[in-house]
XYZ file of C-alpha atoms in Angstrom:
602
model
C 146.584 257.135 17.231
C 145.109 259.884 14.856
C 146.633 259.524 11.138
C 145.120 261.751 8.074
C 143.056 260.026 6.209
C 144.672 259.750 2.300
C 142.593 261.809 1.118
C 142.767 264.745 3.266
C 147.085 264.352 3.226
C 146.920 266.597 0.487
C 145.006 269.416 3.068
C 147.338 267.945 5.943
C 150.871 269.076 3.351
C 149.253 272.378 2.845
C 148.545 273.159 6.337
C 151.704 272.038 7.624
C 153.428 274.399 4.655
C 151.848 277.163 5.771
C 152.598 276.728 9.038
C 156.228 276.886 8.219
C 156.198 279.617 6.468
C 154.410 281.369 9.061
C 157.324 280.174 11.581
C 160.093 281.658 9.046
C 157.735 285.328 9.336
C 158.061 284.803 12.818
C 161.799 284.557 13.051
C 161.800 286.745 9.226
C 164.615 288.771 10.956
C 167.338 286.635 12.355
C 166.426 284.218 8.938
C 167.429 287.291 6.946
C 170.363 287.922 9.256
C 171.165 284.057 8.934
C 170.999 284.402 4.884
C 173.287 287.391 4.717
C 175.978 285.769 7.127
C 175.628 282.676 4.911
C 175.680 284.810 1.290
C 178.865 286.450 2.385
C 180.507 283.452 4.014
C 180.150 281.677 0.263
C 181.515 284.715 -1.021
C 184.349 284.887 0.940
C 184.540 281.186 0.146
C 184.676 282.171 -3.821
C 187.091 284.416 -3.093
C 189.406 282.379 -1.380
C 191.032 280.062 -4.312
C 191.546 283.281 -6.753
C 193.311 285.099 -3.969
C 195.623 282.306 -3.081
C 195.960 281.636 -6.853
C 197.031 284.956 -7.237
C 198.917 285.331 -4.696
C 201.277 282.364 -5.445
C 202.131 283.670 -8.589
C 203.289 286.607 -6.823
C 205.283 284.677 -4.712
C 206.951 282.742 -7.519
C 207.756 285.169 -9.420
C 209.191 287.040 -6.301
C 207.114 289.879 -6.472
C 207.116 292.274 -3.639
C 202.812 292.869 -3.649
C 203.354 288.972 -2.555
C 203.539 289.725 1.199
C 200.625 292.346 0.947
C 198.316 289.723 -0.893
C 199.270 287.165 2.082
C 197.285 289.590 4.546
C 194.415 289.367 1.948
C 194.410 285.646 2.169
C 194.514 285.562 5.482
C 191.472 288.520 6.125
C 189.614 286.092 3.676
C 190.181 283.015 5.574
C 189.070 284.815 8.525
C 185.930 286.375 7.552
C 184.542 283.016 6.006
C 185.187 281.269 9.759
C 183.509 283.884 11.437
C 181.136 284.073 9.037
C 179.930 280.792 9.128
C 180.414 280.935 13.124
C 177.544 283.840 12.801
C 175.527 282.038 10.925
C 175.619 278.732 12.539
C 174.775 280.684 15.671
C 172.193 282.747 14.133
C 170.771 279.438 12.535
C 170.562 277.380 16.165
C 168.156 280.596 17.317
C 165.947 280.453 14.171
C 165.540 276.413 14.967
C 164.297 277.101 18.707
C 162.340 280.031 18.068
C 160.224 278.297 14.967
C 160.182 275.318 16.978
C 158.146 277.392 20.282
C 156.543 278.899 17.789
C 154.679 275.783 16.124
C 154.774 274.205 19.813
C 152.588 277.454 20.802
C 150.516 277.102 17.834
C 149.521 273.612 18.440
C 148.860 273.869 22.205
C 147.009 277.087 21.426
C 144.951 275.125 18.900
C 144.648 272.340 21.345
C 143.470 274.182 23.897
C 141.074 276.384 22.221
C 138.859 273.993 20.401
C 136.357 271.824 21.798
C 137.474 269.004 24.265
C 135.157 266.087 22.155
C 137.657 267.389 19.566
C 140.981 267.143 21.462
C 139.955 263.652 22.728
C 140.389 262.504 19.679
C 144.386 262.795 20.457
C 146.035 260.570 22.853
C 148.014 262.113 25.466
C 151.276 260.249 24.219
C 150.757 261.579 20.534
C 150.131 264.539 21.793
C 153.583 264.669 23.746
C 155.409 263.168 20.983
C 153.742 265.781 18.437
C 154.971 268.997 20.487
C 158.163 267.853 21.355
C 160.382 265.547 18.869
C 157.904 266.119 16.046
C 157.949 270.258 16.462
C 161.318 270.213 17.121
C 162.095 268.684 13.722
C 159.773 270.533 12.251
C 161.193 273.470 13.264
C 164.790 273.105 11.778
C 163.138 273.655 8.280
C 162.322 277.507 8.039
C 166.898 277.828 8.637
C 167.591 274.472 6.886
C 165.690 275.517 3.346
C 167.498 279.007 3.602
C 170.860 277.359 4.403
C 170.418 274.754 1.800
C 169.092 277.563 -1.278
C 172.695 279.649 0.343
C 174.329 276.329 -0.387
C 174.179 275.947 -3.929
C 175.715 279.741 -4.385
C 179.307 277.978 -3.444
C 179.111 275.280 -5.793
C 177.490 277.046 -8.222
C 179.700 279.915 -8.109
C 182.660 277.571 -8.412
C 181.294 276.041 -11.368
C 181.409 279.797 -12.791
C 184.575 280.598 -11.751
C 186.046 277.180 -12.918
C 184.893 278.055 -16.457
C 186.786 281.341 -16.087
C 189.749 279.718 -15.123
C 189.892 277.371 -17.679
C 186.723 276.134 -19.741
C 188.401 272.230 -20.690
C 188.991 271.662 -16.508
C 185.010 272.614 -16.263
C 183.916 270.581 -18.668
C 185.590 267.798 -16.976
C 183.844 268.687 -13.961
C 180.912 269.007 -15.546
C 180.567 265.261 -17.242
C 179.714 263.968 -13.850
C 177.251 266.267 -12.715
C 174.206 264.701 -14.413
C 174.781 261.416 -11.908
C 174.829 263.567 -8.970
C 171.436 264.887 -10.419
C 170.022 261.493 -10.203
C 171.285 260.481 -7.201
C 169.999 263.406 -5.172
C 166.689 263.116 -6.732
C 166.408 259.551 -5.607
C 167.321 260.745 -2.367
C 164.473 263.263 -1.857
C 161.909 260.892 -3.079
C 162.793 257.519 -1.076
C 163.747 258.873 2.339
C 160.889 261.246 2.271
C 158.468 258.058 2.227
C 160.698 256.135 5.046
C 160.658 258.979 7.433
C 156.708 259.966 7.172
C 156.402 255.905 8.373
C 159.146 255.929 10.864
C 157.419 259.166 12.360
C 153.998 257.553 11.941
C 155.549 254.585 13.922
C 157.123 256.488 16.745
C 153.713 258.448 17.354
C 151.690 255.298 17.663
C 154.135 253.735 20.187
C 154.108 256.906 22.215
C 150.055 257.083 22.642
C 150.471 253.484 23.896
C 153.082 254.003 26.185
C 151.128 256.720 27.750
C 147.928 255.019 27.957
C 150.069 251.831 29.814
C 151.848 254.617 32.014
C 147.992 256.404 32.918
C 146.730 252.734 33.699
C 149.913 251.418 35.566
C 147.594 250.816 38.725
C 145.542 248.769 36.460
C 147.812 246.902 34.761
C 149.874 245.920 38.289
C 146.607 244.741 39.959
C 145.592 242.316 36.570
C 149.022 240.894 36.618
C 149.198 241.703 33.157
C 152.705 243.923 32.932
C 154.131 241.375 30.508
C 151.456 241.019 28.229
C 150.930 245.035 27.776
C 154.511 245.134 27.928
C 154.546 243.749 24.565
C 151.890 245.609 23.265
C 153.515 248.659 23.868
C 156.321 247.410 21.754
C 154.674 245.451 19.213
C 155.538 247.722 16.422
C 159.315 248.526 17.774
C 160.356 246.004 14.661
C 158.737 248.378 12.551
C 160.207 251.317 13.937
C 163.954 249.474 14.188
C 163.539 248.518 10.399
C 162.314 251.912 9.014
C 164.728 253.672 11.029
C 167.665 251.405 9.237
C 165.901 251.569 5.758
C 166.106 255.818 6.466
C 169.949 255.481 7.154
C 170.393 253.253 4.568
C 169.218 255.324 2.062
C 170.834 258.644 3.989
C 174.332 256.632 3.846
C 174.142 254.750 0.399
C 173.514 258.895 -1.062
C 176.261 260.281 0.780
C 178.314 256.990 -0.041
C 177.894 257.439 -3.630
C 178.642 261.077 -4.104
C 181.478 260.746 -1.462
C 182.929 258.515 -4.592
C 181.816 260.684 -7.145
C 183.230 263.882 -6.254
C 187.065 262.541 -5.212
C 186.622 261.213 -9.045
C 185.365 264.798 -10.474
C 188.359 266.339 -8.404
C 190.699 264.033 -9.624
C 189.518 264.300 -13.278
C 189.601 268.156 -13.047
C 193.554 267.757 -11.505
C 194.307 265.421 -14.249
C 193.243 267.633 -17.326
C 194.360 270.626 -15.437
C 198.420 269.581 -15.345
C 197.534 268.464 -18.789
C 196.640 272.521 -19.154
C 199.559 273.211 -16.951
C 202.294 271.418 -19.238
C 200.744 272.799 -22.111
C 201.791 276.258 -20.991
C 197.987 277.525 -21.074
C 197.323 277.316 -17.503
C 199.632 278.695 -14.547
C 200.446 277.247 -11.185
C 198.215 279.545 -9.551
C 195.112 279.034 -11.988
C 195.606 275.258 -11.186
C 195.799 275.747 -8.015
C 192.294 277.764 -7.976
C 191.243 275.442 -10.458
C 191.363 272.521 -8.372
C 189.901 275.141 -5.205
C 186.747 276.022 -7.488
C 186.196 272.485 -8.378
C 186.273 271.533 -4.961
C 183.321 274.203 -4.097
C 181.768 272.802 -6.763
C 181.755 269.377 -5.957
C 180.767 271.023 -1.999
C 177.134 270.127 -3.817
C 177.031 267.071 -2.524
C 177.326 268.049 0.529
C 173.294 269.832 0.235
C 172.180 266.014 0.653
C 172.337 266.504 4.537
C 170.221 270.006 4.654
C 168.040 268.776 2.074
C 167.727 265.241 4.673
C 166.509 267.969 7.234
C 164.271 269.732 5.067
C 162.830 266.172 4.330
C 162.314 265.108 7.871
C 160.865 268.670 9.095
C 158.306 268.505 6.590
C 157.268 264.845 7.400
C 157.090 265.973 11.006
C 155.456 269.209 10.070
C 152.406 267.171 8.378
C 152.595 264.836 11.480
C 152.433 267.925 13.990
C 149.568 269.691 11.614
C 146.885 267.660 13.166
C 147.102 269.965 15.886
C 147.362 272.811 13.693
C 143.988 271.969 11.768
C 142.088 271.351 15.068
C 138.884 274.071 14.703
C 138.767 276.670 17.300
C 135.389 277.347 18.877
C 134.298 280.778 17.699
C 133.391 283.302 20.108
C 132.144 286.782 19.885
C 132.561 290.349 21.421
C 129.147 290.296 23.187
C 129.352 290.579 26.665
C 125.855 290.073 29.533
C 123.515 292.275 30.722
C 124.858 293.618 33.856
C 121.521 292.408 36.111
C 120.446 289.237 34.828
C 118.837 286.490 36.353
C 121.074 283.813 34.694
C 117.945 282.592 32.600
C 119.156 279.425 30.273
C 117.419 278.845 27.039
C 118.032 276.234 24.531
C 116.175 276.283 21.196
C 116.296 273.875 18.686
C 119.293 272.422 19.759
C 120.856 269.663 17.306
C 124.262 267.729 18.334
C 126.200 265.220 15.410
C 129.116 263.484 16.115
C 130.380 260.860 13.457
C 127.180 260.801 12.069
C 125.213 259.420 15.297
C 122.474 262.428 16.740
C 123.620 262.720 20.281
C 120.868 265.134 20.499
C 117.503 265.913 18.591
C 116.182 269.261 18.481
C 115.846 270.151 22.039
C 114.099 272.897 23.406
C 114.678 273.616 26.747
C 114.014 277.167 29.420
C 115.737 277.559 32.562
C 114.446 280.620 34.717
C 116.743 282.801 36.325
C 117.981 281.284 39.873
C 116.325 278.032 39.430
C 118.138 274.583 40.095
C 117.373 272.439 37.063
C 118.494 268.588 37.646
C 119.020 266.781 34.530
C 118.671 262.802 34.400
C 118.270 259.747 32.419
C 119.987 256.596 31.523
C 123.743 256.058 30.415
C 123.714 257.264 26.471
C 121.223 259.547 26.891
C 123.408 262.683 26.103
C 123.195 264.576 29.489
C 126.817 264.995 29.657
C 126.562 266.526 25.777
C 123.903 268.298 27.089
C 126.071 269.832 30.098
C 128.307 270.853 27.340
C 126.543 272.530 25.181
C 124.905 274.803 28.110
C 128.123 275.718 28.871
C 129.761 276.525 25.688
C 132.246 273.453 26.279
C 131.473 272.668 22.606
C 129.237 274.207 19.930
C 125.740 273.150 18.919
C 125.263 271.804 15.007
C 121.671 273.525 14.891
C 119.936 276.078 16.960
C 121.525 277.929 19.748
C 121.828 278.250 23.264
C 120.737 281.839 25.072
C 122.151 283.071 28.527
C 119.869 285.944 29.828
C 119.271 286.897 26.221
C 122.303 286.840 24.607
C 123.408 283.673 22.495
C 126.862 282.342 23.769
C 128.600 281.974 20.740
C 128.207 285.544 20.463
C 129.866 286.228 24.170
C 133.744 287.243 24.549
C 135.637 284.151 25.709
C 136.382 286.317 28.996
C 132.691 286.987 30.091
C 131.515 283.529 29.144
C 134.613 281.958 31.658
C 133.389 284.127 33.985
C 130.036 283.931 34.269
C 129.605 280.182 33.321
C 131.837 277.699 35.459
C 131.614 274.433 35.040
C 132.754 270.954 37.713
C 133.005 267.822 36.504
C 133.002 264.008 37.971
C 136.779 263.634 37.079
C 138.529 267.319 37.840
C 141.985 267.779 36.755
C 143.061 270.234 39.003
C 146.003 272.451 38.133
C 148.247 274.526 40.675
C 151.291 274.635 42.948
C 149.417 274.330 45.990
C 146.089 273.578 47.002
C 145.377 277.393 47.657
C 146.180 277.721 44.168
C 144.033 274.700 42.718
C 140.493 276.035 43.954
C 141.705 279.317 42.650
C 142.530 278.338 38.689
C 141.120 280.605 36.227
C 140.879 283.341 38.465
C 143.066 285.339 36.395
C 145.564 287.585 38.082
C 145.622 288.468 41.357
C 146.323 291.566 42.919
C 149.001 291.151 44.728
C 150.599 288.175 42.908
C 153.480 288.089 45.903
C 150.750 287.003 47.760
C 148.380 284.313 45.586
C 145.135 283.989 45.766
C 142.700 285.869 48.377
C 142.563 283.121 51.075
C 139.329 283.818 52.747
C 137.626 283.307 49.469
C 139.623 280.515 48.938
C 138.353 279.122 52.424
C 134.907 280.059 52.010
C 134.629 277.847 48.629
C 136.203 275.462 50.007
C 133.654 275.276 53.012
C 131.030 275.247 50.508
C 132.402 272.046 48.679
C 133.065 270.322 52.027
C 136.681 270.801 51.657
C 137.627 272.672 54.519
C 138.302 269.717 57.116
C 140.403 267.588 55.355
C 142.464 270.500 53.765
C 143.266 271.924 57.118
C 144.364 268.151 57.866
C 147.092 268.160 54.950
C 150.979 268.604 56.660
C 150.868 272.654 54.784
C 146.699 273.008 55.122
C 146.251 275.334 52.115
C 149.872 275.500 51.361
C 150.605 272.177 51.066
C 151.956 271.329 47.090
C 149.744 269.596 45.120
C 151.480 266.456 44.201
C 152.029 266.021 48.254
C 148.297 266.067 48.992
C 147.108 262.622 49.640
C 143.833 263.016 48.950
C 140.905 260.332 47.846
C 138.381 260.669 44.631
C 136.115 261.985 46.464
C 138.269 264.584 48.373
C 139.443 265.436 44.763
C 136.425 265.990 43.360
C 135.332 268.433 46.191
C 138.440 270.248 45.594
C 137.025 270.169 42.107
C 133.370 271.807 43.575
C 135.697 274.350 45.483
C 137.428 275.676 42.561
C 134.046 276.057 40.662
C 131.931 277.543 43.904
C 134.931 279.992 44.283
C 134.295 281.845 40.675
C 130.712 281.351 40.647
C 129.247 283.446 37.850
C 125.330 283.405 36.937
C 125.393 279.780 35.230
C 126.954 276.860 37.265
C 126.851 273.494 35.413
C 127.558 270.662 37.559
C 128.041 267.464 35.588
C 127.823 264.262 37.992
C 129.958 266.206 39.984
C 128.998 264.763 43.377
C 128.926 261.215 41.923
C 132.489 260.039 44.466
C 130.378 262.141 47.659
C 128.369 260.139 50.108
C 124.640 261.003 50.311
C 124.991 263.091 53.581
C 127.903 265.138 51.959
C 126.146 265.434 48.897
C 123.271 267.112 50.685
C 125.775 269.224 52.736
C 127.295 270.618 49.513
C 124.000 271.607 47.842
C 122.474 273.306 50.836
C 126.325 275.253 50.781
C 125.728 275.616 47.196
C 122.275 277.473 48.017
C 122.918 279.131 50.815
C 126.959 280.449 50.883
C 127.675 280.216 46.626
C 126.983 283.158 44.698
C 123.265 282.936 43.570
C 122.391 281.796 40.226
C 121.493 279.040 37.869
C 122.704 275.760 38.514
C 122.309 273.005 35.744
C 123.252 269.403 37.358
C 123.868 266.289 35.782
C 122.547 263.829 38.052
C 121.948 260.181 39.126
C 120.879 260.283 42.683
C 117.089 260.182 43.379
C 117.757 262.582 46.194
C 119.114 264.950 43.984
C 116.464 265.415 41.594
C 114.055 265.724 44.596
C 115.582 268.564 45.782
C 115.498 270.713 42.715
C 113.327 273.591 40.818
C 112.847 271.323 37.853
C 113.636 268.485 36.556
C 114.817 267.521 32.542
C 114.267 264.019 31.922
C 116.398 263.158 28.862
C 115.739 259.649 26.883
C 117.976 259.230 23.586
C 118.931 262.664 22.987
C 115.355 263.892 23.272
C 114.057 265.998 26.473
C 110.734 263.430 26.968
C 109.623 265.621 29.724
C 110.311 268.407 32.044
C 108.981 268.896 35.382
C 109.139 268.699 39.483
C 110.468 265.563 40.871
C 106.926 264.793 42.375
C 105.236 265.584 38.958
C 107.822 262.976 36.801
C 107.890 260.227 40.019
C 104.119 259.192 38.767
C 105.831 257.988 35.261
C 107.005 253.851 36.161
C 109.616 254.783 33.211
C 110.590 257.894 35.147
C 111.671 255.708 38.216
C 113.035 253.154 36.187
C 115.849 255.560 35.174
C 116.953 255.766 38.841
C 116.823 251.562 39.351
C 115.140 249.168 40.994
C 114.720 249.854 44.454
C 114.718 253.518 45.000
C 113.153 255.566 46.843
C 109.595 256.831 46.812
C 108.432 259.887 45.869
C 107.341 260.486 49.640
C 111.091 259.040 51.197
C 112.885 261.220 48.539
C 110.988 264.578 48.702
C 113.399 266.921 50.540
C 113.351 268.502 54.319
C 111.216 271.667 55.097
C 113.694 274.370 53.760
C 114.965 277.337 56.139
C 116.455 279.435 53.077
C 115.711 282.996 52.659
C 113.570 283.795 49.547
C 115.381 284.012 46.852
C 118.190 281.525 47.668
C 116.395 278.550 46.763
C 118.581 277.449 44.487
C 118.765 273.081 45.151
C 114.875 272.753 45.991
């Protein structure tokens, strides 16, 4: 799992702050709403024990404004309860609408920075980060306005106590400091208990995901008990912070449970004391004892300042997400005729210190199909990236018929670079709608996606037969489709031949295809794909024979560029595709019967 690093919790507290406080703006109006209900309901609450003070010395002295003052109690009474029904109700939509809010902010963030960046987070932590952990989180923004609204009660009762009668407050008061000290306590020791409980729970849910993703695995090696208790190695841990958190929660509430019966029962005490002495009345005792109560109603803050604790352990837990950079784009948008010609210059990509690659150089023409090879490690896959715009470059640039594609609109780069890759995920109801992701809304959305374009990419990637094969053919759902890795990664090739745009980055993603499919899909790709470039990251000797040019990468560094035929004469060049492979006679491709200009896997 992904934990801050000490010295960047400091940055992780002051992310996750402002991230709250951006999810109270969001909801600013039913918080304010929320705040008013709760002002008024403590002022209803104030105005309860002087009321019913009054009005039993009314009654007791058989005054006839007794029965009118009843109808006062009772309109008091009944505007605190629906008071705090209001604000308990506007309080539950605060807590879901902060918690979509940061939910929306992390996926957002998630999704917009670059994937070697979101790798970094394991599925599970992931999960566990925009559910439980944003869900907590989100209780704050209403649970540090209810808890500020709290103290009015109590503190207004302590007020109104020393109106009464100053000796019963003072009474009150004596115990106060204690409650200080216990609260304080409180804050400080459950705020450390719950940051490692939640660190806990987060670790256990990345490896229950990873054994749940490798399940196949795991049942072949025989191995279910073994990862069975790695999954719940650290449960202990999480059993014995979760009990230290409650422990701490209960022994608070247990000692100010104690305290305040005591205050009350000291403020009762002094106040008959007052009462026999003739200086206080039945009715001021009676409100006497009321306000105290209120007062001691401070002790009851301990549970919304609990929540505030927890939300803002699981806000710094959920902030990873929120500090995850999102890869800049511009306004720019292409040419409306060009070629598709690919430059990179001076290209320089660092990650964790280690030069994945050094200062490459690197022209594409328009239309050409440039096949990019070397050994495992030597950063074609980086490479595919960084043509692409997948992630960003740490020097130089990279320059798509003239125009640099940090400086293109996110739109027109996803539409005129696509991108397929060895392991698709595909995403969709049906298959219909899988080859057709990220083809942004449709027409007529009653109807889905155009199905003859659908059909025709689909032919291109070698899809077609099997498809028509599934129980539904283009309709069938998804999850039904029983399909191998190799059907799924031509489903993958269908999706990217059916939004073609003037840069098509393949990496290895024919690697699961036989060698006669493979050279079905490319002459497709040439002859029924929209022209364009084609950058393809591949291992097959056949492959690089059949392309424009060829970029020979060794350690992060192009070492040459070239034909197939040109490179083949370099023993180190053939090494990269194994012992036994072809030669450059067997692997030079068949006569071609394109027209001109659709060249495009020669």
């Amino acid at each position: 799992m992904t934990v801050p690093a000490p010295s960047g919790e400091a940055s992780t507290a002051r992310t996750a702050d402002r991230a709250l406080r951006a999810a109270a703006r969001h909801s600013a109006g039913r918080l304010a709403a929320a705040s008013a209900c709760s002002v008024a309901a403590a002022g209803a609450a104030l105005a309860e024990p002087a009321v019913l003070g009054h009005t039993l010395d009314l009654l007791l002295r058989q005054d006839p404004a007794g029965a009118r003052w009843i109808a006062w109690c009772a309109a008091v009474i009944a505007a605190e309860v629906l008071l705090d029904a209001a604000t308990a109700r506007l309080t539950g939509g605060v807590d879901a609408r902060s918690t979509a809010w940061l939910r929306r902010l992390g996926l957002g963030r998630l999704l917009r920075t670059a994937p070697h960046r979101a790798a970094r987070h394991s599925p599970g932590e992931v999960s566990a980060r925009l559910t439980a952990q944003a869900t907590t989180a989100g209780a704050v923004p209403a649970a540090v306005v209810t808890a500020s609204v709290a103290l009015l009660a109590p503190l207004g009762g302590l007020v109104a106590l020393v109106l009464v009668d100053v000796w019963t407050a003072l009474a009150f008061l004596a115990g106060l400091p204690l409650l200080a000290v216990l609260l304080r306590a409180f804050a400080r020791d459950s705020g450390a208990s719950v940051s490692r409980y939640q660190e806990v729970q987060l670790d256990l849910a990345g490896r229950l995901v990873e054994a749940l993703g490798g399940a196949r695995t795991i049942a072949a090696a025989g191995t279910a008990a073994r990862e069975q208790a790695r999954v719940l190695a650290r449960l202990p841990e999480l059993g014995a912070e979760g009990r230290r958190t409650w422990r701490i929660y209960g022994a608070t509430v247990a000692r100010t449970g104690a305290l305040m019966p005591l205050l009350l029962y000291v403020v009762l005490g002094v106040g008959g004391v007052r009462l026999a002495e003739g200086a206080l009345g039945v009715g001021g005792l009676l409100a006497a004892v009321r306000y105290a109560g209120l007062a001691a109603g401070v002790g009851t803050v301990t549970g919304r300042l609990a929540a505030v604790v927890r939300g803002r352990a699981a806000a710094r837990r959920t902030a990873a997400l929120f500090d995850l950079p999102e890869l800049p784009q511009g306004e720019r948008r292409l040419p409306g005729s060009g070629p598709g010609t690919l430059e990179l210059c001076g290209v320089r990509v660092v990650r964790a210190g280690t030069v994945l690659l050094h200062d490459v150089d690197l022209r594409i023409p328009g239309g050409a199909t440039a096949v990019v090879v070397g050994r495992s490690g030597s950063g074609k896959t980086t490479l595919a990236a960084v043509a692409g715009r997948l992630t960003a470059c740490d020097a130089g640039r990279v320059v798509l018929d003239g125009v640099p594609l940090d400086e293109l609109s996110a739109e027109e780069l996803r539409r005129e670079v696509g991108h397929a890759f060895e392991r698709p995920a595909l995403f969709g109801g049906t298959v219909a709608d899988a080859i057709a992701f990220g083809d942004g809304p449709h027409p007529c959305p009653e109807s889905g996606p155009d199905p003859e374009a659908v059909r025709a990419a689909a032919r291109a990637a070698g899809a077609d037969a099997f498809v028509r094969r599934l129980p539904e053919g283009y309709d069938t759902a998804l999850e039904d489709a029983p399909l191998s890795g190799g059907e799924w990664q031509r489903l993958g090739l269908a999706r990217a031949f059916h939004r073609a745009g003037r840069l098509l980055v393949l990496d290895d993603a024919t690697s699961s295809l036989d060698t006669l499919t493979t050279r079905e899909v490319e002459r497709a790709l040439a002859r029924e794909v929209r022209p364009g470039t084609r950058l393809v990251v591949a291992h097959r000797v056949s492959s690089a024979a059949r392309a424009d040019l060829v970029v020979w990468l060794d350690a992060g560094r192009v070492r040459a560029t070239g034909t197939h035929a040109e490179l083949w004469r370099d023993p180190a060049y053939r090494s990269v595709f194994g012992e036994g492979t072809r030669s450059e006679t067997d692997a030079r491709p068949e006569p071609a019967t394109e027209p001109p200009g659709r060249e495009a896997v020669r």
